[in-house]
Each structure stands twice: as C-alpha cells, then as structure tokens.
Amino acid sequence: MVIPVHDVNPVRRTPWVTYALIAADVLVFLTTPGIAGAVAGGSDLVRLCHLQAFMDHYAAVPRELIHHQMPRVVPTGSVGVGPHGPGCVVAPPGYDKSPALSVFTAMFLHGGWLHLLGNMLFLLIFGNNVEDRMGHIRYFLFYVVCGYAAGYGFALLNAGSTDPLIGASGAIAGVLGAYLVLYPRARVWVLVPFLVFLPLRLPAWLVLGFWFALQAVYSSGHGMSGAGTVAYAAHVVGFVAGMLLAWPLKPGTPPPPEPPGLLFGRRARPHYSW
C-alpha cells in the first residue's frame, strides 16, 4: 500500500472543519478510558475492562443498528473474580443507548495509535480540498452523512454481529471518494515501499483508485472491525457515497495544477506549501 504524504492542490481558505475533526479525534482518543490507562499505567485487565465498557456504550454495533436488540448485560468497567479467575464484571446496562446516535459517536473512536494516525493522515491530505470546494458547513454535513452511510451499510451486511464498529474510516472514505470525483488529475506525493520508501508523484485517480480496489477486494469477506480486523465493507460504502454526493459539484470545480510526468528519486522531493 502506498503512503500519501502531500498533494499538489492548493486551497483558497483555511480548512477549519478538517482541523477541528482531527483535533476532536485526537482528544477523544487521549481521553478514552482504556487508552488513558495505558499512558498513565495500571494493569492490563483493568484497562481492558474500562475500554470494553466504554466501547460497548459509544461504539456502533450492527445488531443494535438493524434489529434494535440491546444486550441484556454489558461490561461495567470493573474487575472481578469468577469461577475461571479474574475478568470483567458484566451487568444490565445502566444507561439508555441510542443506536442511531452511536454511529456518530463511533466516528471519533479509535482502537490504537496506528488506527488513529492512519485515518488522520488521509483526512488531512484530502479533506482540505474537499472542504474548500464544498464550504465548511456543507463539508461537515457531507462527512457525517458518509459516516452514517458507511456504518449502516456495514451493519446491513453483518446484521447479526455484536462486534463494535469504531473509527472515522467510513467518513474519511467518503472524503476520498469526493476527492477522486472532484480532483482526479491532482498529483499526490506518495511513499512506495520498494526495498526503501521510494517517493513518487502520482495522479489522484491512480492513488485513490488503487486504494478503493484494495478495499473492494478485502471486503469480499465482509471484514469485521473487531480485534485485529478491519471493516473494509464500510470503506467501500463510504467511498461510493462520497463519490455520489460530490458528483453534482464536479462541473464547477476548477482543475488543480498539473505538474508533468511521474518523478522519483531526488527530483521527486516535494516542496511543501501549507
């Protein structure tokens, strides 16, 4: 997989919504109980129980979204000792959870640093131009709609699953889909792993098209979002939703600058202008 680092596509206005979304994602990640415990110290079991309780409360669960079947018992965040040894205490939920609202809150939850940083990198590189084209308010609504489309689309394919769905990937996939429609010929600086990381300047249609093709292939198994897995189907649905929503804006979108050719090596060093 290529790693994007910068696009050659200047903006006319400051992407305040993109910056705010990134700040909110980072803040929520740092204050997530299990994550915060990992930084401050404490036993692995205590952190795990806190994290499970938090995720069950705020993450989107396909079975809850489609069937509105709430679990009878959920982790409370406490640690207890049972017949099989120490574990997380479960009890009837002491809160009322709205499945529809959980799709929104799940967009700001991430399971680890790599999950968070990967999402924020793509949002920073491609979100600023989409926001510039749509405007701040319309862009935020677009982001949320893509996130909901991805969440419910994934839930429909996995209606009986009780594994939590978290992350901004579905909404960000919508941003990528919109960027592909609006700026297919924009050039993107990427790092390609080939013995070493080789810098290349590639057209956006190639970078994002390749990304989407990988998600589509992986989603053939409807990859889940639980431990060690990724909700590829949510990426596909979000990407397609972003393309469809951005299509009406394509005729009036000014083309980005187009440097000629594909460059690599020393000549491929990007000149950043933020």
Short mmCIF file of C-alpha atoms in Angstrom, two decimals:
data_model
loop_
_atom_site.label_atom_id
_atom_site.label_comp_id
_atom_site.label_asym_id
_atom_site.label_seq_id
_atom_site.Cartn_x
_atom_site.Cartn_y
_atom_site.Cartn_z
CA MET A 1 0.00 0.00 0.00
CA VAL A 2 1.35 3.43 -0.91
CA ILE A 3 1.54 6.07 1.82
CA PRO A 4 0.33 9.56 0.79
CA VAL A 5 2.30 12.46 2.28
CA HIS A 6 1.15 15.57 0.37
CA ASP A 7 -0.95 16.64 -2.60
CA VAL A 8 -0.20 19.36 -5.14
CA ASN A 9 -3.56 21.06 -4.85
CA PRO A 10 -3.63 24.45 -3.05
CA VAL A 11 -6.72 25.64 -1.18
CA ARG A 12 -8.32 29.08 -1.08
CA ARG A 13 -9.48 29.01 2.55
CA THR A 14 -8.35 27.51 5.83
CA PRO A 15 -9.91 24.04 6.34
CA TRP A 16 -11.18 24.72 9.85
CA VAL A 17 -13.62 21.80 9.88
CA THR A 18 -10.92 19.33 8.86
CA TYR A 19 -8.65 20.65 11.60
CA ALA A 20 -11.49 20.50 14.13
CA LEU A 21 -12.32 16.90 13.22
CA ILE A 22 -8.68 15.90 13.64
CA ALA A 23 -8.45 17.69 16.99
CA ALA A 24 -11.67 16.03 18.19
CA ASP A 25 -10.46 12.57 17.16
CA VAL A 26 -7.14 13.03 18.95
CA LEU A 27 -8.81 14.43 22.08
CA VAL A 28 -11.32 11.58 22.30
CA PHE A 29 -8.55 9.05 21.76
CA LEU A 30 -6.43 10.50 24.56
CA THR A 31 -9.38 10.58 26.95
CA THR A 32 -10.72 7.10 26.12
CA PRO A 33 -10.59 5.26 29.48
CA GLY A 34 -8.61 2.21 28.34
CA ILE A 35 -6.20 4.30 26.26
CA ALA A 36 -5.67 6.85 29.02
CA GLY A 37 -4.95 3.99 31.43
CA ALA A 38 -2.29 2.66 29.10
CA VAL A 39 -0.49 6.00 29.25
CA ALA A 40 -0.92 6.51 32.99
CA GLY A 41 -0.15 2.92 33.97
CA GLY A 42 -2.25 0.24 35.60
CA SER A 43 -2.90 -3.42 34.97
CA ASP A 44 -3.80 -4.71 31.50
CA LEU A 45 -7.03 -6.27 32.78
CA VAL A 46 -8.23 -3.01 34.36
CA ARG A 47 -7.54 -1.12 31.12
CA LEU A 48 -9.26 -3.81 29.07
CA CYS A 49 -12.39 -3.74 31.22
CA HIS A 50 -12.56 0.05 31.10
CA LEU A 51 -12.09 0.02 27.33
CA GLN A 52 -14.74 -2.66 26.75
CA ALA A 53 -17.29 -0.80 28.85
CA PHE A 54 -16.58 2.46 27.00
CA MET A 55 -16.77 0.86 23.55
CA ASP A 56 -20.00 -1.01 24.30
CA HIS A 57 -21.55 2.29 25.36
CA TYR A 58 -20.40 4.52 22.49
CA ALA A 59 -19.46 2.26 19.56
CA ALA A 60 -21.89 1.26 16.82
CA VAL A 61 -22.96 -2.40 16.94
CA PRO A 62 -24.54 -3.86 13.76
CA ARG A 63 -27.12 -5.95 15.61
CA GLU A 64 -28.27 -2.91 17.57
CA LEU A 65 -28.48 -0.77 14.42
CA ILE A 66 -30.51 -3.23 12.37
CA HIS A 67 -32.60 -5.11 14.93
CA HIS A 68 -32.55 -2.65 17.85
CA GLN A 69 -31.70 -5.59 20.11
CA MET A 70 -29.76 -4.22 23.05
CA PRO A 71 -27.63 -6.65 25.08
CA ARG A 72 -29.01 -7.81 28.41
CA VAL A 73 -25.64 -7.46 30.12
CA VAL A 74 -22.61 -5.31 29.29
CA PRO A 75 -19.17 -4.79 30.87
CA THR A 76 -19.35 -2.32 33.74
CA GLY A 77 -15.67 -1.37 33.66
CA SER A 78 -14.97 -3.16 36.95
CA VAL A 79 -12.77 -6.19 37.53
CA GLY A 80 -13.99 -9.21 39.44
CA VAL A 81 -13.04 -12.82 40.16
CA GLY A 82 -15.25 -15.61 38.85
CA PRO A 83 -15.08 -19.40 38.61
CA HIS A 84 -12.45 -19.12 35.87
CA GLY A 85 -10.39 -16.43 37.52
CA PRO A 86 -10.20 -12.62 37.18
CA GLY A 87 -12.29 -10.97 34.48
CA CYS A 88 -14.52 -8.04 33.59
CA VAL A 89 -17.75 -7.69 35.55
CA VAL A 90 -20.94 -7.65 33.47
CA ALA A 91 -24.38 -6.39 34.49
CA PRO A 92 -27.52 -4.95 32.92
CA PRO A 93 -26.65 -1.63 31.26
CA GLY A 94 -27.16 1.38 33.49
CA TYR A 95 -27.68 3.72 30.54
CA ASP A 96 -30.02 4.19 27.59
CA LYS A 97 -28.13 3.84 24.31
CA SER A 98 -29.39 5.26 21.04
CA PRO A 99 -28.17 3.00 18.19
CA ALA A 100 -28.56 5.81 15.64
CA LEU A 101 -26.52 8.24 17.74
CA SER A 102 -23.85 5.58 18.32
CA VAL A 103 -22.95 5.77 14.60
CA PHE A 104 -21.92 9.39 15.16
CA THR A 105 -20.00 8.79 18.38
CA ALA A 106 -18.24 5.78 16.83
CA MET A 107 -16.71 8.08 14.21
CA PHE A 108 -14.49 9.57 16.91
CA LEU A 109 -13.32 6.30 18.49
CA HIS A 110 -10.11 4.52 17.55
CA GLY A 111 -8.57 1.32 18.81
CA GLY A 112 -4.89 2.30 18.72
CA TRP A 113 -2.30 4.82 17.60
CA LEU A 114 -1.85 3.32 14.12
CA HIS A 115 -5.61 3.32 13.57
CA LEU A 116 -5.84 6.97 14.59
CA LEU A 117 -2.74 8.28 12.79
CA GLY A 118 -3.56 6.48 9.53
CA ASN A 119 -7.05 7.97 9.45
CA MET A 120 -5.87 11.46 10.35
CA LEU A 121 -3.17 11.40 7.66
CA PHE A 122 -5.70 10.69 4.90
CA LEU A 123 -8.15 13.23 6.31
CA LEU A 124 -5.50 15.96 6.48
CA ILE A 125 -4.21 15.41 2.94
CA PHE A 126 -7.52 15.01 1.11
CA GLY A 127 -10.06 16.68 3.39
CA ASN A 128 -8.81 20.25 2.99
CA ASN A 129 -9.57 20.40 -0.75
CA VAL A 130 -12.99 18.78 -0.39
CA GLU A 131 -13.84 21.27 2.36
CA ASP A 132 -12.52 24.11 0.20
CA ARG A 133 -14.85 23.07 -2.63
CA MET A 134 -17.95 22.40 -0.51
CA GLY A 135 -17.64 25.07 2.15
CA HIS A 136 -17.36 24.49 5.88
CA ILE A 137 -20.96 23.64 6.84
CA ARG A 138 -21.77 21.57 3.77
CA TYR A 139 -18.49 19.68 4.16
CA PHE A 140 -19.26 18.79 7.79
CA LEU A 141 -22.73 17.54 6.84
CA PHE A 142 -21.20 15.59 3.96
CA TYR A 143 -18.68 13.99 6.34
CA VAL A 144 -21.39 12.92 8.76
CA VAL A 145 -23.65 11.55 6.01
CA CYS A 146 -20.80 9.47 4.59
CA GLY A 147 -20.06 8.15 8.07
CA TYR A 148 -23.68 7.14 8.56
CA ALA A 149 -23.85 5.54 5.11
CA ALA A 150 -20.71 3.52 5.88
CA GLY A 151 -21.94 2.49 9.33
CA TYR A 152 -25.39 1.38 8.27
CA GLY A 153 -24.09 -0.16 5.05
CA PHE A 154 -21.69 -2.30 7.03
CA ALA A 155 -24.41 -3.19 9.54
CA LEU A 156 -26.73 -4.41 6.77
CA LEU A 157 -24.02 -6.82 5.61
CA ASN A 158 -23.39 -8.03 9.16
CA ALA A 159 -26.82 -7.67 10.75
CA GLY A 160 -26.28 -10.30 13.42
CA SER A 161 -22.86 -9.15 14.55
CA THR A 162 -22.27 -7.87 18.07
CA ASP A 163 -18.70 -6.71 17.40
CA PRO A 164 -18.34 -2.92 17.85
CA LEU A 165 -17.70 -0.76 14.81
CA ILE A 166 -15.40 2.17 15.52
CA GLY A 167 -13.28 4.68 13.66
CA ALA A 168 -13.55 7.58 11.23
CA SER A 169 -12.57 5.37 8.29
CA GLY A 170 -16.04 5.24 6.73
CA ALA A 171 -16.49 9.01 6.77
CA ILE A 172 -12.92 9.57 5.55
CA ALA A 173 -13.52 7.05 2.76
CA GLY A 174 -16.34 9.35 1.67
CA VAL A 175 -13.85 12.23 1.58
CA LEU A 176 -11.55 10.14 -0.61
CA GLY A 177 -14.41 9.32 -2.96
CA ALA A 178 -15.29 13.00 -3.27
CA TYR A 179 -11.66 13.92 -3.93
CA LEU A 180 -11.47 11.33 -6.70
CA VAL A 181 -14.54 12.83 -8.38
CA LEU A 182 -13.50 16.47 -7.95
CA TYR A 183 -9.73 16.27 -8.46
CA PRO A 184 -8.86 13.06 -10.34
CA ARG A 185 -5.86 14.66 -12.06
CA ALA A 186 -4.35 16.28 -8.95
CA ARG A 187 -0.88 14.98 -8.17
CA VAL A 188 -0.20 13.27 -4.86
CA TRP A 189 3.20 12.67 -3.34
CA VAL A 190 3.38 9.11 -2.01
CA LEU A 191 5.95 6.79 -0.49
CA VAL A 192 6.08 3.40 -2.17
CA PRO A 193 7.75 0.58 -0.17
CA PHE A 194 10.26 -0.95 -2.58
CA LEU A 195 13.35 -2.05 -0.60
CA VAL A 196 13.28 1.54 0.69
CA PHE A 197 10.46 4.08 0.65
CA LEU A 198 10.52 5.47 -2.88
CA PRO A 199 8.92 8.94 -3.27
CA LEU A 200 6.66 9.29 -6.32
CA ARG A 201 4.26 11.92 -7.58
CA LEU A 202 1.18 10.11 -8.88
CA PRO A 203 -2.24 11.26 -10.11
CA ALA A 204 -5.00 11.09 -7.54
CA TRP A 205 -7.09 8.75 -9.69
CA LEU A 206 -4.31 6.17 -9.50
CA VAL A 207 -3.65 6.53 -5.75
CA LEU A 208 -7.30 6.58 -4.69
CA GLY A 209 -8.42 4.11 -7.34
CA PHE A 210 -5.83 1.62 -6.10
CA TRP A 211 -6.91 2.22 -2.51
CA PHE A 212 -10.55 1.62 -3.37
CA ALA A 213 -9.73 -1.52 -5.36
CA LEU A 214 -7.92 -2.98 -2.34
CA GLN A 215 -10.86 -2.20 -0.05
CA ALA A 216 -13.27 -3.82 -2.51
CA VAL A 217 -11.17 -6.97 -2.73
CA TYR A 218 -10.76 -7.25 1.03
CA SER A 219 -14.45 -6.55 1.64
CA SER A 220 -15.44 -9.68 -0.26
CA GLY A 221 -15.21 -11.40 3.12
CA HIS A 222 -17.05 -8.52 4.84
CA GLY A 223 -14.07 -7.95 7.19
CA MET A 224 -15.17 -7.14 10.70
CA SER A 225 -13.96 -4.32 12.91
CA GLY A 226 -13.28 -6.40 16.00
CA ALA A 227 -9.88 -7.28 17.40
CA GLY A 228 -7.29 -7.34 14.65
CA THR A 229 -9.80 -6.87 11.80
CA VAL A 230 -10.92 -4.00 9.59
CA ALA A 231 -14.39 -3.07 8.34
CA TYR A 232 -13.45 -2.94 4.66
CA ALA A 233 -17.08 -3.04 3.55
CA ALA A 234 -17.68 0.22 5.45
CA HIS A 235 -14.83 1.81 3.49
CA VAL A 236 -16.38 0.73 0.19
CA VAL A 237 -19.84 2.05 1.10
CA GLY A 238 -18.43 5.34 2.41
CA PHE A 239 -16.28 5.82 -0.69
CA VAL A 240 -19.19 5.25 -3.08
CA ALA A 241 -21.43 7.56 -1.02
CA GLY A 242 -18.78 10.29 -1.20
CA MET A 243 -18.49 9.93 -4.97
CA LEU A 244 -22.25 10.18 -5.48
CA LEU A 245 -22.66 13.19 -3.19
CA ALA A 246 -19.74 15.05 -4.79
CA TRP A 247 -20.73 14.35 -8.40
CA PRO A 248 -23.05 17.39 -8.77
CA LEU A 249 -20.12 19.66 -7.80
CA LYS A 250 -17.77 18.31 -10.46
CA PRO A 251 -18.74 20.64 -13.37
CA GLY A 252 -17.85 23.81 -11.46
CA THR A 253 -14.66 22.55 -9.84
CA PRO A 254 -11.51 24.38 -11.02
CA PRO A 255 -8.74 21.97 -12.08
CA PRO A 256 -5.66 21.69 -9.86
CA PRO A 257 -2.17 22.47 -11.16
CA GLU A 258 -0.77 19.57 -13.18
CA PRO A 259 3.00 19.06 -12.98
CA PRO A 260 4.08 16.97 -15.97
CA GLY A 261 5.17 13.35 -15.69
CA LEU A 262 5.96 10.98 -12.85
CA LEU A 263 9.06 11.86 -10.84
CA PHE A 264 11.15 9.80 -8.48
CA GLY A 265 14.43 9.93 -6.57
CA ARG A 266 15.97 13.34 -5.85
CA ARG A 267 13.75 15.09 -8.38
CA ALA A 268 10.71 13.79 -6.53
CA ARG A 269 11.30 15.70 -3.32
CA PRO A 270 8.08 17.63 -2.63
CA HIS A 271 8.07 21.36 -1.96
CA TYR A 272 5.51 21.80 0.78
CA SER A 273 3.32 24.88 0.93
CA TRP A 274 0.68 24.76 3.63
#
